[in-house]
Amino acid sequence: MAANRASRPRRDPNTNSNYEKIVTSKIAVNYDIDFGKKRLEGNVVLSMKALVDGVKDIVLDTSFLDIKSVIVEDAKSEWTLKDRKEPYGSPLVITLAEGISKGKEVQIDVALATTNECTALQWLDPAQTPNKKHPYMFSQCQAIHARSVLPCQDTPDVKAPVTYTLRSPHFTLASGHLTTHDEAANKYTYEQPIPIPSYLIAFASGDIKSLPIGPRSQVYSGPDEVKGCQWEFEDDTENYIKIAESIVFEYAWKTYNVLVLPNSFPYGGMENPVVTFATPTVVSKDRANIDVIAHELSHSWSGNLVSNASWEHFWLNEGWTTYLERRIQARLHGEPHRDFSAIIGWKALEDSIKGYGEDHEYTKLVLNLDSKDPDDAFSSIPYEKGYVFIDYLEKLVSREKWDKFIPHYFGTWKLKSLDSFEFKATLLDFFASDSEATNLLNSVAWDDWFYKPGFPPKPNYDDTLVKGCYALAEKWHARSSQSFTPNSSDIDGWTANQSVVFLEKIQSYPAPPIPKEDVVLLGDTYGYAKSSNVELVSRYFAVGLMAKEESVYKPTGELLGTVGRMKFVRPLFRLLEKCDRKYAIEVFEKNKNFYHPICRAMVEKDLFGDKKA
Ligand code: BES
Ligand code: ZN
């Protein structure tokens, strides 16, 4: 909490700001969105309040910003932009004429423009948008990219309300509520009155239309896609909100909307308040991937109201969110669906842990990110090890008692940020008067859960929904030695996610997971090769690449030119590279401007190591 901060050691190693001494209490973002120059230009006003006496230097995070002037309380103040240090950017040091005393506020008005090196923004030419008529731009600030859009205290440990004034010739959205739209001036103002961390600052602008998907929800997308998007989400969005409200408490952000972005959006979804940003791959025309919406909605409590204090405690955001998402699914579709999803999650956890190696720092729940880039530590581990931990705690104290803790936890920490130790203290404190629960909680190996790398104890999940998927995978795997004639009816009655489990099981066999000559048969028999669900096609291609079946190389290359979601792009590049490095590099070079800067940088690291292509 802000009041205790000055006496504490530094909680967030991923910011250059001196937020122990002074904190942001309000942010006003005022930008022209200049599509011609592909940059934002304007000013940002930060109201800042001193936590201690005599604050003279204010250090803000910036990354590749073109700072033009800094005015403090209407007087020109001294400022310097320090040398850039990877991966945290260039500290902007503002030196006040006189130190300010504890509790006093100052206003800092910075005039600036973004630059071509900005890592948070993607600018799309008309040709890169669905209807190819207008340019498009969007932001992605999590984890530490907000500093490339505005000077700020770029740490989730500081929260402030935000107002946006954005000028653009195209429809513009931001992570707040629209307050005015002046058509003649092309000006939109948005307000987010609930204090939010910098990583939730977000906006997008382009040829965007909307349709309702619930009583308090709209979907936004390109004009030609919006009807399809409406169909995908309209049955479930309000149910998700109501169920989440009954598990935690009332939804705080008034409206819940979804913006479906162009193909290059690098994530499945991003929980920007009021408006979730989502990849178009969730719109698979079968409603099979809307768990992403349940997930992003759940962040409205875990992450957006109650935030991790630093990226070292990211599991508090993602583990809790994965937990809430699965509780929502269980309520809607039955308890076996919770475990079904958890089994898929365990596989993702296995892949991540094996990928890093079982002793790796990033396989811990609580990380040491000192001098590290949080993007490099991003994996399924905070999601799935976090889920396994919360699921374990729930079962330990009993579902009934845990369900009372959930609203208490979110109520205690809403509008604040916390670390894993505060989570533990809140839990122990809540059950202090319940000796049975306290005894159980005292048996928890807290330090192992927080700091032991590698696998947590494996839970016993209900495997009703996966058994058939595993059995079919085994048949394909053993086809060369045992007779088995595949038929499309093998998967009758399956959900798309059961096919995902089937394909992942196949992928888990040593390469080649199925005989090379069976790959095409697999894709044709079950329709995976031509599916509009990228979850299916991409996994089918992965199986083909593992079997080194040449006929999937080109379609993989083509898919890599139409989706920019890192979950698909990174594994496919890794596999394609193993088959044909020259072709993989050719595909990357051809599409690198299509990918969002974050995705581009990650694939570059995957293909070429830390040195640039
Ligand atoms: N907050 C994350 C996305 C993120 C994480 C962006 C870290 C930048 C840095 C979002 O909530 C998320 O987890 N998205 C998942 C969706 C899924 C787990 C349903 C994704 O993108 O795949
Ligand atoms: Zn998430």
Coordinates of C-alpha atoms in Angstrom, one line a residue, residues 40-553:
L40 CA 1.2 9.8 -31.7
E41 CA 1.9 13.4 -30.9
G42 CA 0.6 15.6 -28.1
N43 CA 1.0 15.8 -24.4
V44 CA 0.6 13.7 -21.2
V45 CA -0.2 15.3 -17.9
L46 CA 0.6 13.4 -14.8
S47 CA -0.6 14.5 -11.4
M48 CA 1.9 13.2 -8.8
K49 CA 1.8 13.1 -5.0
A50 CA 4.8 13.0 -2.8
L51 CA 5.0 10.1 -0.3
V52 CA 7.9 11.5 1.6
D53 CA 9.3 14.9 2.4
G54 CA 11.8 16.7 0.1
V55 CA 11.2 14.9 -3.2
K56 CA 13.3 16.8 -5.7
D57 CA 13.9 14.3 -8.5
I58 CA 11.0 12.6 -10.3
V59 CA 12.1 9.6 -12.4
L60 CA 9.7 8.4 -15.1
D61 CA 9.9 5.4 -17.4
T62 CA 10.2 6.1 -21.1
S63 CA 11.2 4.0 -24.0
F64 CA 12.0 5.4 -27.5
L65 CA 9.9 8.5 -26.8
D66 CA 10.7 11.9 -28.4
I67 CA 10.3 14.2 -25.5
K68 CA 9.9 17.8 -26.5
S69 CA 9.4 19.7 -23.2
V70 CA 8.5 19.2 -19.6
I71 CA 6.5 21.8 -17.7
V72 CA 6.0 21.4 -13.9
E73 CA 3.3 23.6 -12.5
D74 CA 3.5 26.0 -15.4
A75 CA 7.2 26.7 -15.0
K76 CA 9.9 25.2 -17.2
S77 CA 11.7 22.6 -15.2
E78 CA 15.0 20.9 -15.8
W79 CA 14.9 17.5 -17.3
T80 CA 17.2 14.9 -18.8
L81 CA 16.7 11.8 -20.7
K82 CA 19.2 9.3 -19.4
D83 CA 20.9 6.7 -21.6
R84 CA 18.8 3.8 -22.7
K85 CA 19.4 0.5 -20.8
E86 CA 17.8 -2.7 -22.1
P87 CA 15.2 -3.8 -21.4
Y88 CA 13.9 -0.9 -19.3
G89 CA 14.4 2.1 -21.5
S90 CA 15.6 5.6 -20.8
P91 CA 14.7 7.2 -17.4
L92 CA 13.3 10.7 -17.7
V93 CA 14.7 12.6 -14.7
I94 CA 12.8 15.8 -13.9
T95 CA 14.5 18.0 -11.3
L96 CA 12.2 20.3 -9.5
A97 CA 13.4 23.8 -8.5
E98 CA 12.5 23.0 -4.9
G99 CA 11.8 19.8 -3.1
I100 CA 8.2 19.1 -2.4
S101 CA 6.8 18.0 0.9
K102 CA 5.0 14.8 1.8
G103 CA 1.3 14.8 0.6
K104 CA 1.8 17.6 -1.8
E105 CA 0.8 17.2 -5.5
V106 CA 2.6 18.5 -8.6
Q107 CA 1.4 18.5 -12.2
I108 CA 3.9 17.4 -14.8
D109 CA 3.0 18.2 -18.4
V110 CA 5.2 16.4 -21.0
A111 CA 5.0 17.3 -24.7
L112 CA 6.1 14.4 -26.8
A113 CA 5.7 12.1 -29.8
T114 CA 6.2 8.4 -30.2
T115 CA 8.8 7.1 -32.6
N116 CA 9.2 4.3 -35.1
E117 CA 10.8 2.2 -32.5
C118 CA 7.8 2.2 -30.2
T119 CA 7.2 -1.4 -29.0
A120 CA 3.6 -1.0 -27.9
L121 CA 1.9 0.3 -31.0
Q122 CA 1.2 -1.4 -34.3
W123 CA 0.3 0.8 -37.3
L124 CA -1.3 -1.2 -40.1
D125 CA -1.6 0.0 -43.7
P126 CA -5.0 -0.3 -45.3
A127 CA -3.8 -3.5 -47.1
Q128 CA -3.1 -5.1 -43.7
T129 CA -6.7 -4.7 -42.5
P130 CA -9.7 -6.9 -43.3
N131 CA -11.5 -4.6 -45.8
K132 CA -8.3 -2.9 -46.9
K133 CA -9.9 0.5 -46.9
H134 CA -8.4 2.4 -44.0
P135 CA -5.3 2.3 -41.8
Y136 CA -5.5 0.9 -38.3
M137 CA -3.6 1.3 -35.1
F138 CA -3.7 -0.3 -31.7
S139 CA -1.7 -0.5 -28.5
Q140 CA -0.5 -3.5 -26.4
C141 CA 1.1 -2.2 -23.2
Q142 CA 1.4 -5.3 -20.9
A143 CA 3.9 -6.0 -19.5
I144 CA 6.3 -3.0 -19.8
H145 CA 5.5 -1.3 -23.1
A146 CA 3.3 1.5 -21.7
R147 CA 6.6 3.5 -21.3
S148 CA 6.9 3.4 -25.2
V149 CA 3.6 5.2 -25.4
L150 CA 3.8 7.7 -22.6
P151 CA 6.2 8.7 -19.8
C152 CA 4.8 7.1 -16.7
Q153 CA 5.6 5.0 -13.6
D154 CA 5.4 1.8 -15.6
T155 CA 4.8 -0.5 -12.7
P156 CA 1.6 -2.4 -11.8
D157 CA 2.2 -1.2 -8.2
V158 CA 0.9 2.3 -9.1
K159 CA -2.7 3.0 -10.1
A160 CA -4.4 6.1 -11.3
P161 CA -7.6 7.2 -13.1
V162 CA -7.0 8.0 -16.7
T163 CA -8.6 10.4 -19.2
Y164 CA -8.0 10.2 -22.9
T165 CA -8.3 12.9 -25.5
L166 CA -7.7 11.3 -28.9
R167 CA -7.9 12.9 -32.3
S168 CA -8.3 10.6 -35.2
P169 CA -10.0 10.5 -38.6
H170 CA -11.2 7.0 -37.7
F171 CA -13.3 5.5 -34.9
T172 CA -11.3 5.4 -31.8
L173 CA -11.7 3.2 -28.6
A174 CA -9.9 3.4 -25.3
S175 CA -10.0 1.4 -22.0
G176 CA -12.6 3.7 -20.5
H177 CA -16.0 5.1 -21.2
L178 CA -16.7 7.4 -24.1
T179 CA -17.5 10.9 -22.7
T180 CA -17.6 13.0 -25.8
H181 CA -17.2 12.6 -29.6
D182 CA -16.8 15.8 -31.6
E183 CA -17.3 14.7 -35.1
A184 CA -16.2 18.0 -36.7
A185 CA -12.9 17.9 -34.8
N186 CA -12.4 14.1 -35.1
K187 CA -12.0 14.2 -31.3
Y188 CA -12.9 11.4 -28.8
T189 CA -12.7 11.7 -25.1
Y190 CA -12.7 8.7 -22.8
E191 CA -12.6 8.4 -19.1
Q192 CA -11.5 5.6 -16.8
P193 CA -12.4 6.8 -13.3
I194 CA -11.2 3.6 -11.6
P195 CA -7.5 3.8 -10.8
I196 CA -5.6 1.4 -13.2
P197 CA -2.0 0.4 -13.6
S198 CA -0.1 1.8 -16.7
Y199 CA -0.2 -1.6 -18.4
L200 CA -4.0 -1.3 -18.8
I201 CA -3.8 2.0 -20.7
A202 CA -5.1 1.1 -24.2
F203 CA -6.5 2.4 -27.4
A204 CA -7.2 1.5 -31.0
S205 CA -8.4 3.4 -34.0
G206 CA -9.6 2.3 -37.4
D207 CA -12.6 1.3 -39.5
I208 CA -14.5 -0.1 -36.6
K209 CA -18.2 -0.9 -36.2
S210 CA -20.2 -2.3 -33.2
L211 CA -23.2 -4.5 -32.4
P212 CA -24.6 -5.6 -29.1
I213 CA -23.7 -8.9 -27.5
G214 CA -25.5 -8.5 -24.2
P215 CA -27.4 -6.0 -22.1
R216 CA -24.1 -4.3 -21.0
S217 CA -21.9 -5.4 -23.8
Q218 CA -20.9 -4.5 -27.4
V219 CA -18.6 -6.2 -29.8
Y220 CA -16.4 -4.0 -32.0
S221 CA -14.6 -5.1 -35.2
G222 CA -14.2 -4.3 -38.9
P223 CA -17.6 -3.6 -40.6
D224 CA -17.6 -6.9 -42.6
E225 CA -16.8 -9.1 -39.6
V226 CA -19.0 -7.5 -36.9
K227 CA -22.1 -9.8 -37.5
G228 CA -20.0 -12.9 -37.3
C229 CA -18.4 -11.6 -34.1
Q230 CA -21.8 -10.9 -32.6
W231 CA -22.9 -14.5 -33.3
E232 CA -19.7 -15.8 -31.7
F233 CA -20.2 -14.0 -28.4
E234 CA -23.9 -13.1 -28.0
D235 CA -25.0 -16.3 -26.3
D236 CA -22.4 -16.4 -23.5
T237 CA -21.1 -12.9 -22.6
E238 CA -23.8 -11.9 -20.2
N239 CA -23.9 -15.4 -18.7
Y240 CA -20.1 -15.2 -18.0
I241 CA -20.5 -11.8 -16.3
K242 CA -23.4 -13.0 -14.1
I243 CA -21.6 -16.1 -13.1
A244 CA -18.4 -14.2 -12.3
E245 CA -20.4 -11.8 -10.2
S246 CA -22.0 -14.6 -8.3
I247 CA -18.5 -16.1 -7.5
V248 CA -16.8 -12.8 -6.6
F249 CA -18.9 -9.7 -6.5
E250 CA -20.5 -7.0 -8.7
Y251 CA -18.8 -6.1 -12.0
A252 CA -17.1 -2.8 -11.3
W253 CA -16.5 -1.4 -14.8
K254 CA -20.1 -0.7 -15.9
T255 CA -19.9 -2.1 -19.4
Y256 CA -18.0 -5.1 -20.8
N257 CA -17.1 -4.9 -24.5
V258 CA -14.8 -6.8 -26.8
L259 CA -12.8 -5.4 -29.6
V260 CA -11.8 -8.0 -32.2
L261 CA -8.6 -6.8 -33.8
P262 CA -6.9 -7.4 -37.1
N263 CA -5.0 -10.7 -37.5
S264 CA -1.7 -9.3 -36.2
F265 CA -2.9 -9.0 -32.6
P266 CA -0.1 -10.8 -30.8
Y267 CA -2.2 -12.4 -27.9
G268 CA -5.4 -14.3 -27.6
G269 CA -6.9 -11.6 -25.5
M270 CA -5.8 -8.6 -23.5
E271 CA -7.9 -7.6 -20.5
N272 CA -8.0 -3.8 -21.2
P273 CA -10.7 -2.4 -18.8
V274 CA -14.1 -1.9 -20.3
V275 CA -12.9 -3.3 -23.6
T276 CA -11.1 -6.6 -24.0
F277 CA -8.9 -6.7 -27.0
A278 CA -9.1 -10.1 -28.8
T279 CA -7.5 -11.9 -31.7
P280 CA -9.8 -12.7 -34.6
T281 CA -8.8 -16.3 -34.1
V282 CA -11.4 -16.5 -31.3
V283 CA -14.0 -16.0 -33.9
S284 CA -13.8 -19.5 -35.3
K285 CA -17.5 -19.7 -36.3
D286 CA -18.1 -22.5 -33.9
R287 CA -18.0 -20.7 -30.5
A288 CA -15.3 -23.1 -29.6
N289 CA -12.8 -20.5 -28.4
I290 CA -14.8 -18.1 -26.4
D291 CA -13.2 -19.4 -23.2
V292 CA -10.8 -16.5 -24.0
I293 CA -13.6 -14.1 -23.3
A294 CA -14.4 -15.9 -20.0
H295 CA -10.7 -15.5 -19.2
E296 CA -10.4 -11.8 -20.1
L297 CA -13.6 -11.0 -18.3
S298 CA -12.3 -12.7 -15.2
H299 CA -9.4 -10.2 -15.2
S300 CA -12.0 -7.5 -14.4
W301 CA -11.5 -8.8 -10.8
S302 CA -8.1 -10.6 -10.9
G303 CA -5.6 -8.2 -12.5
N304 CA -7.7 -5.1 -13.1
L305 CA -9.2 -4.5 -9.7
V306 CA -6.6 -6.6 -7.7
S307 CA -3.3 -6.4 -9.4
N308 CA 0.1 -8.1 -9.0
A309 CA 2.5 -5.7 -7.5
S310 CA 5.2 -6.6 -10.0
W311 CA 5.7 -9.1 -12.8
E312 CA 7.5 -11.3 -10.3
H313 CA 4.0 -12.1 -8.9
F314 CA 2.3 -12.5 -12.3
W315 CA 0.7 -15.8 -11.1
L316 CA -1.6 -13.7 -8.9
N317 CA -3.0 -12.1 -12.1
E318 CA -3.0 -15.2 -14.4
G319 CA -3.4 -18.1 -11.9
W320 CA -6.4 -16.4 -10.3
T321 CA -7.9 -15.6 -13.7
T322 CA -7.4 -19.1 -15.0
Y323 CA -9.1 -20.3 -11.8
L324 CA -12.1 -17.9 -12.2
E325 CA -12.4 -18.8 -15.9
R326 CA -12.6 -22.5 -15.1
R327 CA -15.1 -21.9 -12.3
I328 CA -17.3 -20.1 -14.9
Q329 CA -17.0 -22.9 -17.4
A330 CA -17.9 -25.4 -14.7
R331 CA -21.0 -23.5 -13.8
L332 CA -22.1 -23.2 -17.5
H333 CA -21.2 -26.7 -18.8
G334 CA -20.7 -28.9 -15.8
E335 CA -17.8 -29.7 -13.4
P336 CA -16.1 -32.2 -15.8
H337 CA -15.4 -29.2 -18.1
R338 CA -13.3 -27.6 -15.4
D339 CA -11.1 -30.6 -15.1
F340 CA -11.1 -31.0 -18.9
S341 CA -9.7 -27.5 -19.2
A342 CA -7.3 -28.1 -16.3
I343 CA -5.9 -31.2 -18.1
I344 CA -5.3 -29.1 -21.3
G345 CA -3.6 -26.6 -18.9
W346 CA -1.4 -29.3 -17.4
K347 CA -0.1 -30.2 -20.8
A348 CA 0.7 -26.6 -21.5
L349 CA 2.5 -26.5 -18.1
E350 CA 4.5 -29.6 -19.0
D351 CA 5.5 -28.1 -22.4
S352 CA 6.6 -24.9 -20.8
I353 CA 8.6 -26.5 -18.0
K354 CA 10.3 -28.9 -20.4
G355 CA 11.0 -26.0 -22.8
Y356 CA 12.8 -24.0 -20.1
G357 CA 14.3 -27.0 -18.2
E358 CA 13.0 -28.2 -14.8
D359 CA 15.5 -26.1 -12.8
H360 CA 14.9 -22.8 -14.6
E361 CA 14.1 -19.7 -12.7
Y362 CA 11.1 -19.0 -14.9
T363 CA 9.5 -22.3 -13.8
K364 CA 9.0 -20.9 -10.3
L365 CA 5.7 -19.4 -9.2
V366 CA 7.4 -16.4 -7.7
L367 CA 10.2 -15.1 -10.1
N368 CA 13.3 -13.1 -9.8
L369 CA 13.0 -10.6 -12.7
D370 CA 15.8 -8.3 -11.6
S371 CA 17.5 -7.0 -14.9
K372 CA 15.2 -9.3 -16.9
D373 CA 12.5 -8.6 -19.5
P374 CA 9.1 -9.9 -18.3
D375 CA 8.3 -10.8 -21.9
D376 CA 11.0 -13.4 -21.8
A377 CA 9.5 -15.0 -18.7
F378 CA 6.1 -15.2 -20.3
S379 CA 4.8 -18.8 -20.5
S380 CA 1.9 -21.0 -19.3
I381 CA 3.6 -21.5 -16.0
P382 CA 2.1 -18.5 -14.0
Y383 CA -1.3 -19.6 -15.5
E384 CA -1.1 -23.3 -14.9
K385 CA 1.1 -23.6 -11.8
G386 CA -0.9 -20.7 -10.4
Y387 CA -4.2 -22.6 -11.2
V388 CA -2.9 -25.8 -9.7
F389 CA -1.9 -23.9 -6.5
I390 CA -5.3 -22.2 -6.1
D391 CA -7.1 -25.4 -6.9
Y392 CA -5.0 -27.2 -4.3
L393 CA -5.8 -24.5 -1.7
E394 CA -9.6 -24.7 -2.5
K395 CA -9.6 -28.5 -2.1
L396 CA -7.5 -28.2 1.1
V397 CA -9.8 -25.9 3.0
S398 CA -13.0 -27.2 1.2
R399 CA -14.9 -25.6 -1.6
E400 CA -17.5 -24.2 0.7
K401 CA -15.0 -22.3 2.8
W402 CA -12.9 -21.2 -0.1
D403 CA -15.9 -19.7 -1.8
K404 CA -16.2 -17.3 1.2
F405 CA -12.6 -16.4 0.9
I406 CA -12.9 -15.4 -2.8
P407 CA -15.0 -12.2 -2.2
H408 CA -13.0 -11.4 0.9
Y409 CA -9.7 -11.5 -1.0
F410 CA -11.0 -9.4 -3.9
G411 CA -12.7 -7.0 -1.5
T412 CA -9.6 -6.6 0.6
W413 CA -7.3 -5.8 -2.3
K414 CA -9.5 -4.1 -4.9
L415 CA -8.0 -0.9 -6.2
K416 CA -4.6 -2.0 -4.8
S417 CA -1.7 -4.2 -5.8
L418 CA -0.2 -7.1 -3.8
D419 CA 2.6 -9.6 -3.8
S420 CA 2.5 -13.3 -3.0
F421 CA 3.4 -12.8 0.7
E422 CA 0.4 -10.5 1.1
F423 CA -1.7 -13.1 -0.5
K424 CA -0.5 -15.7 2.0
A425 CA -1.1 -13.3 4.9
T426 CA -4.6 -12.4 3.7
L427 CA -5.5 -16.1 3.4
L428 CA -4.1 -17.1 6.9
D429 CA -5.7 -14.1 8.4
F430 CA -9.1 -14.8 6.9
F431 CA -9.1 -18.4 8.4
A432 CA -7.4 -17.4 11.7
S433 CA -10.5 -18.0 13.8
D434 CA -11.2 -21.4 12.0
S435 CA -8.8 -23.8 13.7
E436 CA -9.5 -26.7 11.3
A437 CA -8.7 -24.6 8.2
T438 CA -5.7 -22.9 10.0
N439 CA -4.2 -26.3 10.7
L440 CA -4.6 -27.4 7.1
L441 CA -3.1 -24.1 5.9
N442 CA -0.1 -24.5 8.2
S443 CA 0.6 -27.8 6.5
V444 CA 1.1 -26.0 3.1
A445 CA 4.7 -26.1 1.9
W446 CA 4.5 -22.4 1.0
D447 CA 8.2 -22.0 0.1
D448 CA 8.1 -25.0 -2.2
W449 CA 5.0 -23.6 -3.9
F450 CA 6.6 -20.2 -4.3
Y451 CA 10.2 -20.9 -5.0
K452 CA 10.7 -24.5 -6.1
P453 CA 11.3 -24.7 -9.8
G454 CA 9.7 -27.4 -12.0
F455 CA 6.5 -29.4 -11.5
P456 CA 4.1 -28.9 -8.6
P457 CA 2.4 -32.1 -7.3
K458 CA 0.1 -33.5 -10.0
P459 CA -3.6 -33.2 -9.1
N460 CA -6.1 -36.0 -9.8
Y461 CA -8.4 -34.6 -12.5
D462 CA -11.6 -36.1 -13.7
D463 CA -10.6 -37.5 -17.1
T464 CA -14.1 -38.4 -18.5
L465 CA -13.8 -36.0 -21.4
V466 CA -10.2 -36.8 -22.4
K467 CA -10.1 -40.6 -22.3
G468 CA -11.5 -41.1 -25.8
C469 CA -9.1 -38.4 -27.2
Y470 CA -6.1 -40.3 -25.8
A471 CA -7.4 -43.6 -27.0
L472 CA -7.8 -42.3 -30.6
A473 CA -4.3 -40.7 -30.5
E474 CA -2.8 -44.1 -29.4
K475 CA -4.5 -45.8 -32.4
W476 CA -3.0 -43.3 -34.8
H477 CA 0.4 -43.5 -33.2
A478 CA 0.4 -47.3 -33.4
R479 CA -1.1 -47.5 -36.8
S480 CA 2.0 -48.9 -38.5
S481 CA 2.0 -52.0 -36.2
Q482 CA -1.8 -52.4 -35.6
S483 CA -4.6 -52.3 -38.0
F484 CA -6.8 -49.3 -37.7
T485 CA -8.9 -47.7 -40.4
P486 CA -9.7 -44.1 -39.6
N487 CA -13.2 -42.7 -40.2
S488 CA -14.6 -39.3 -39.8
S489 CA -17.1 -40.9 -37.3
D490 CA -14.2 -41.5 -34.9
I491 CA -14.7 -38.0 -33.6
D492 CA -18.6 -37.9 -33.7
G493 CA -19.9 -35.8 -30.8
W494 CA -16.5 -34.3 -30.0
T495 CA -16.1 -30.6 -29.2
A496 CA -13.3 -28.8 -31.0
N497 CA -11.3 -28.7 -27.7
Q498 CA -11.5 -32.5 -27.6
S499 CA -9.8 -32.5 -31.0
V500 CA -7.2 -30.2 -29.5
V501 CA -6.5 -32.7 -26.8
F502 CA -6.3 -35.5 -29.3
L503 CA -3.8 -33.5 -31.5
E504 CA -1.8 -32.5 -28.5
K505 CA -1.6 -36.1 -27.3
I506 CA -0.2 -37.0 -30.7
Q507 CA 2.3 -34.2 -30.5
S508 CA 3.5 -35.5 -27.2
Y509 CA 4.9 -38.7 -28.8
P510 CA 8.5 -38.6 -29.9
A511 CA 9.0 -37.4 -33.5
P512 CA 7.7 -38.7 -35.9
P513 CA 4.5 -38.9 -33.7
I514 CA 2.6 -40.7 -36.5
P515 CA 4.0 -42.2 -39.7
K516 CA 4.8 -39.4 -42.2
E517 CA 2.5 -41.0 -44.8
D518 CA -0.5 -40.7 -42.4
V519 CA -0.3 -37.0 -41.9
V520 CA -2.5 -36.0 -44.9
L521 CA -5.0 -38.8 -44.1
L522 CA -5.3 -37.4 -40.6
G523 CA -5.9 -33.8 -41.8
D524 CA -8.5 -35.0 -44.4
T525 CA -10.4 -37.5 -42.3
Y526 CA -11.3 -35.1 -39.6
G527 CA -11.3 -31.9 -41.6
Y528 CA -8.5 -30.3 -39.6
A529 CA -6.4 -29.3 -42.6
K530 CA -9.2 -27.0 -43.8
S531 CA -10.7 -26.0 -40.5
S532 CA -11.6 -22.3 -39.8
N533 CA -10.5 -22.9 -36.2
V534 CA -6.8 -22.0 -36.0
E535 CA -6.5 -24.0 -32.8
L536 CA -7.0 -27.1 -35.0
V537 CA -5.2 -26.2 -38.2
S538 CA -2.1 -25.0 -36.3
R539 CA -1.9 -28.2 -34.3
Y540 CA -2.4 -30.4 -37.3
F541 CA 0.4 -28.5 -39.1
A542 CA 2.6 -29.0 -36.0
V543 CA 2.0 -32.8 -36.2
G544 CA 2.9 -32.7 -39.9
L545 CA 6.1 -30.7 -39.2
M546 CA 7.1 -33.1 -36.5
A547 CA 6.7 -35.9 -39.0
K548 CA 8.6 -33.9 -41.6
E549 CA 5.7 -34.2 -44.1
E550 CA 6.8 -31.7 -46.8
S551 CA 3.2 -31.0 -48.0
V552 CA 2.4 -29.1 -44.9
Y553 CA 5.4 -26.7 -45.1

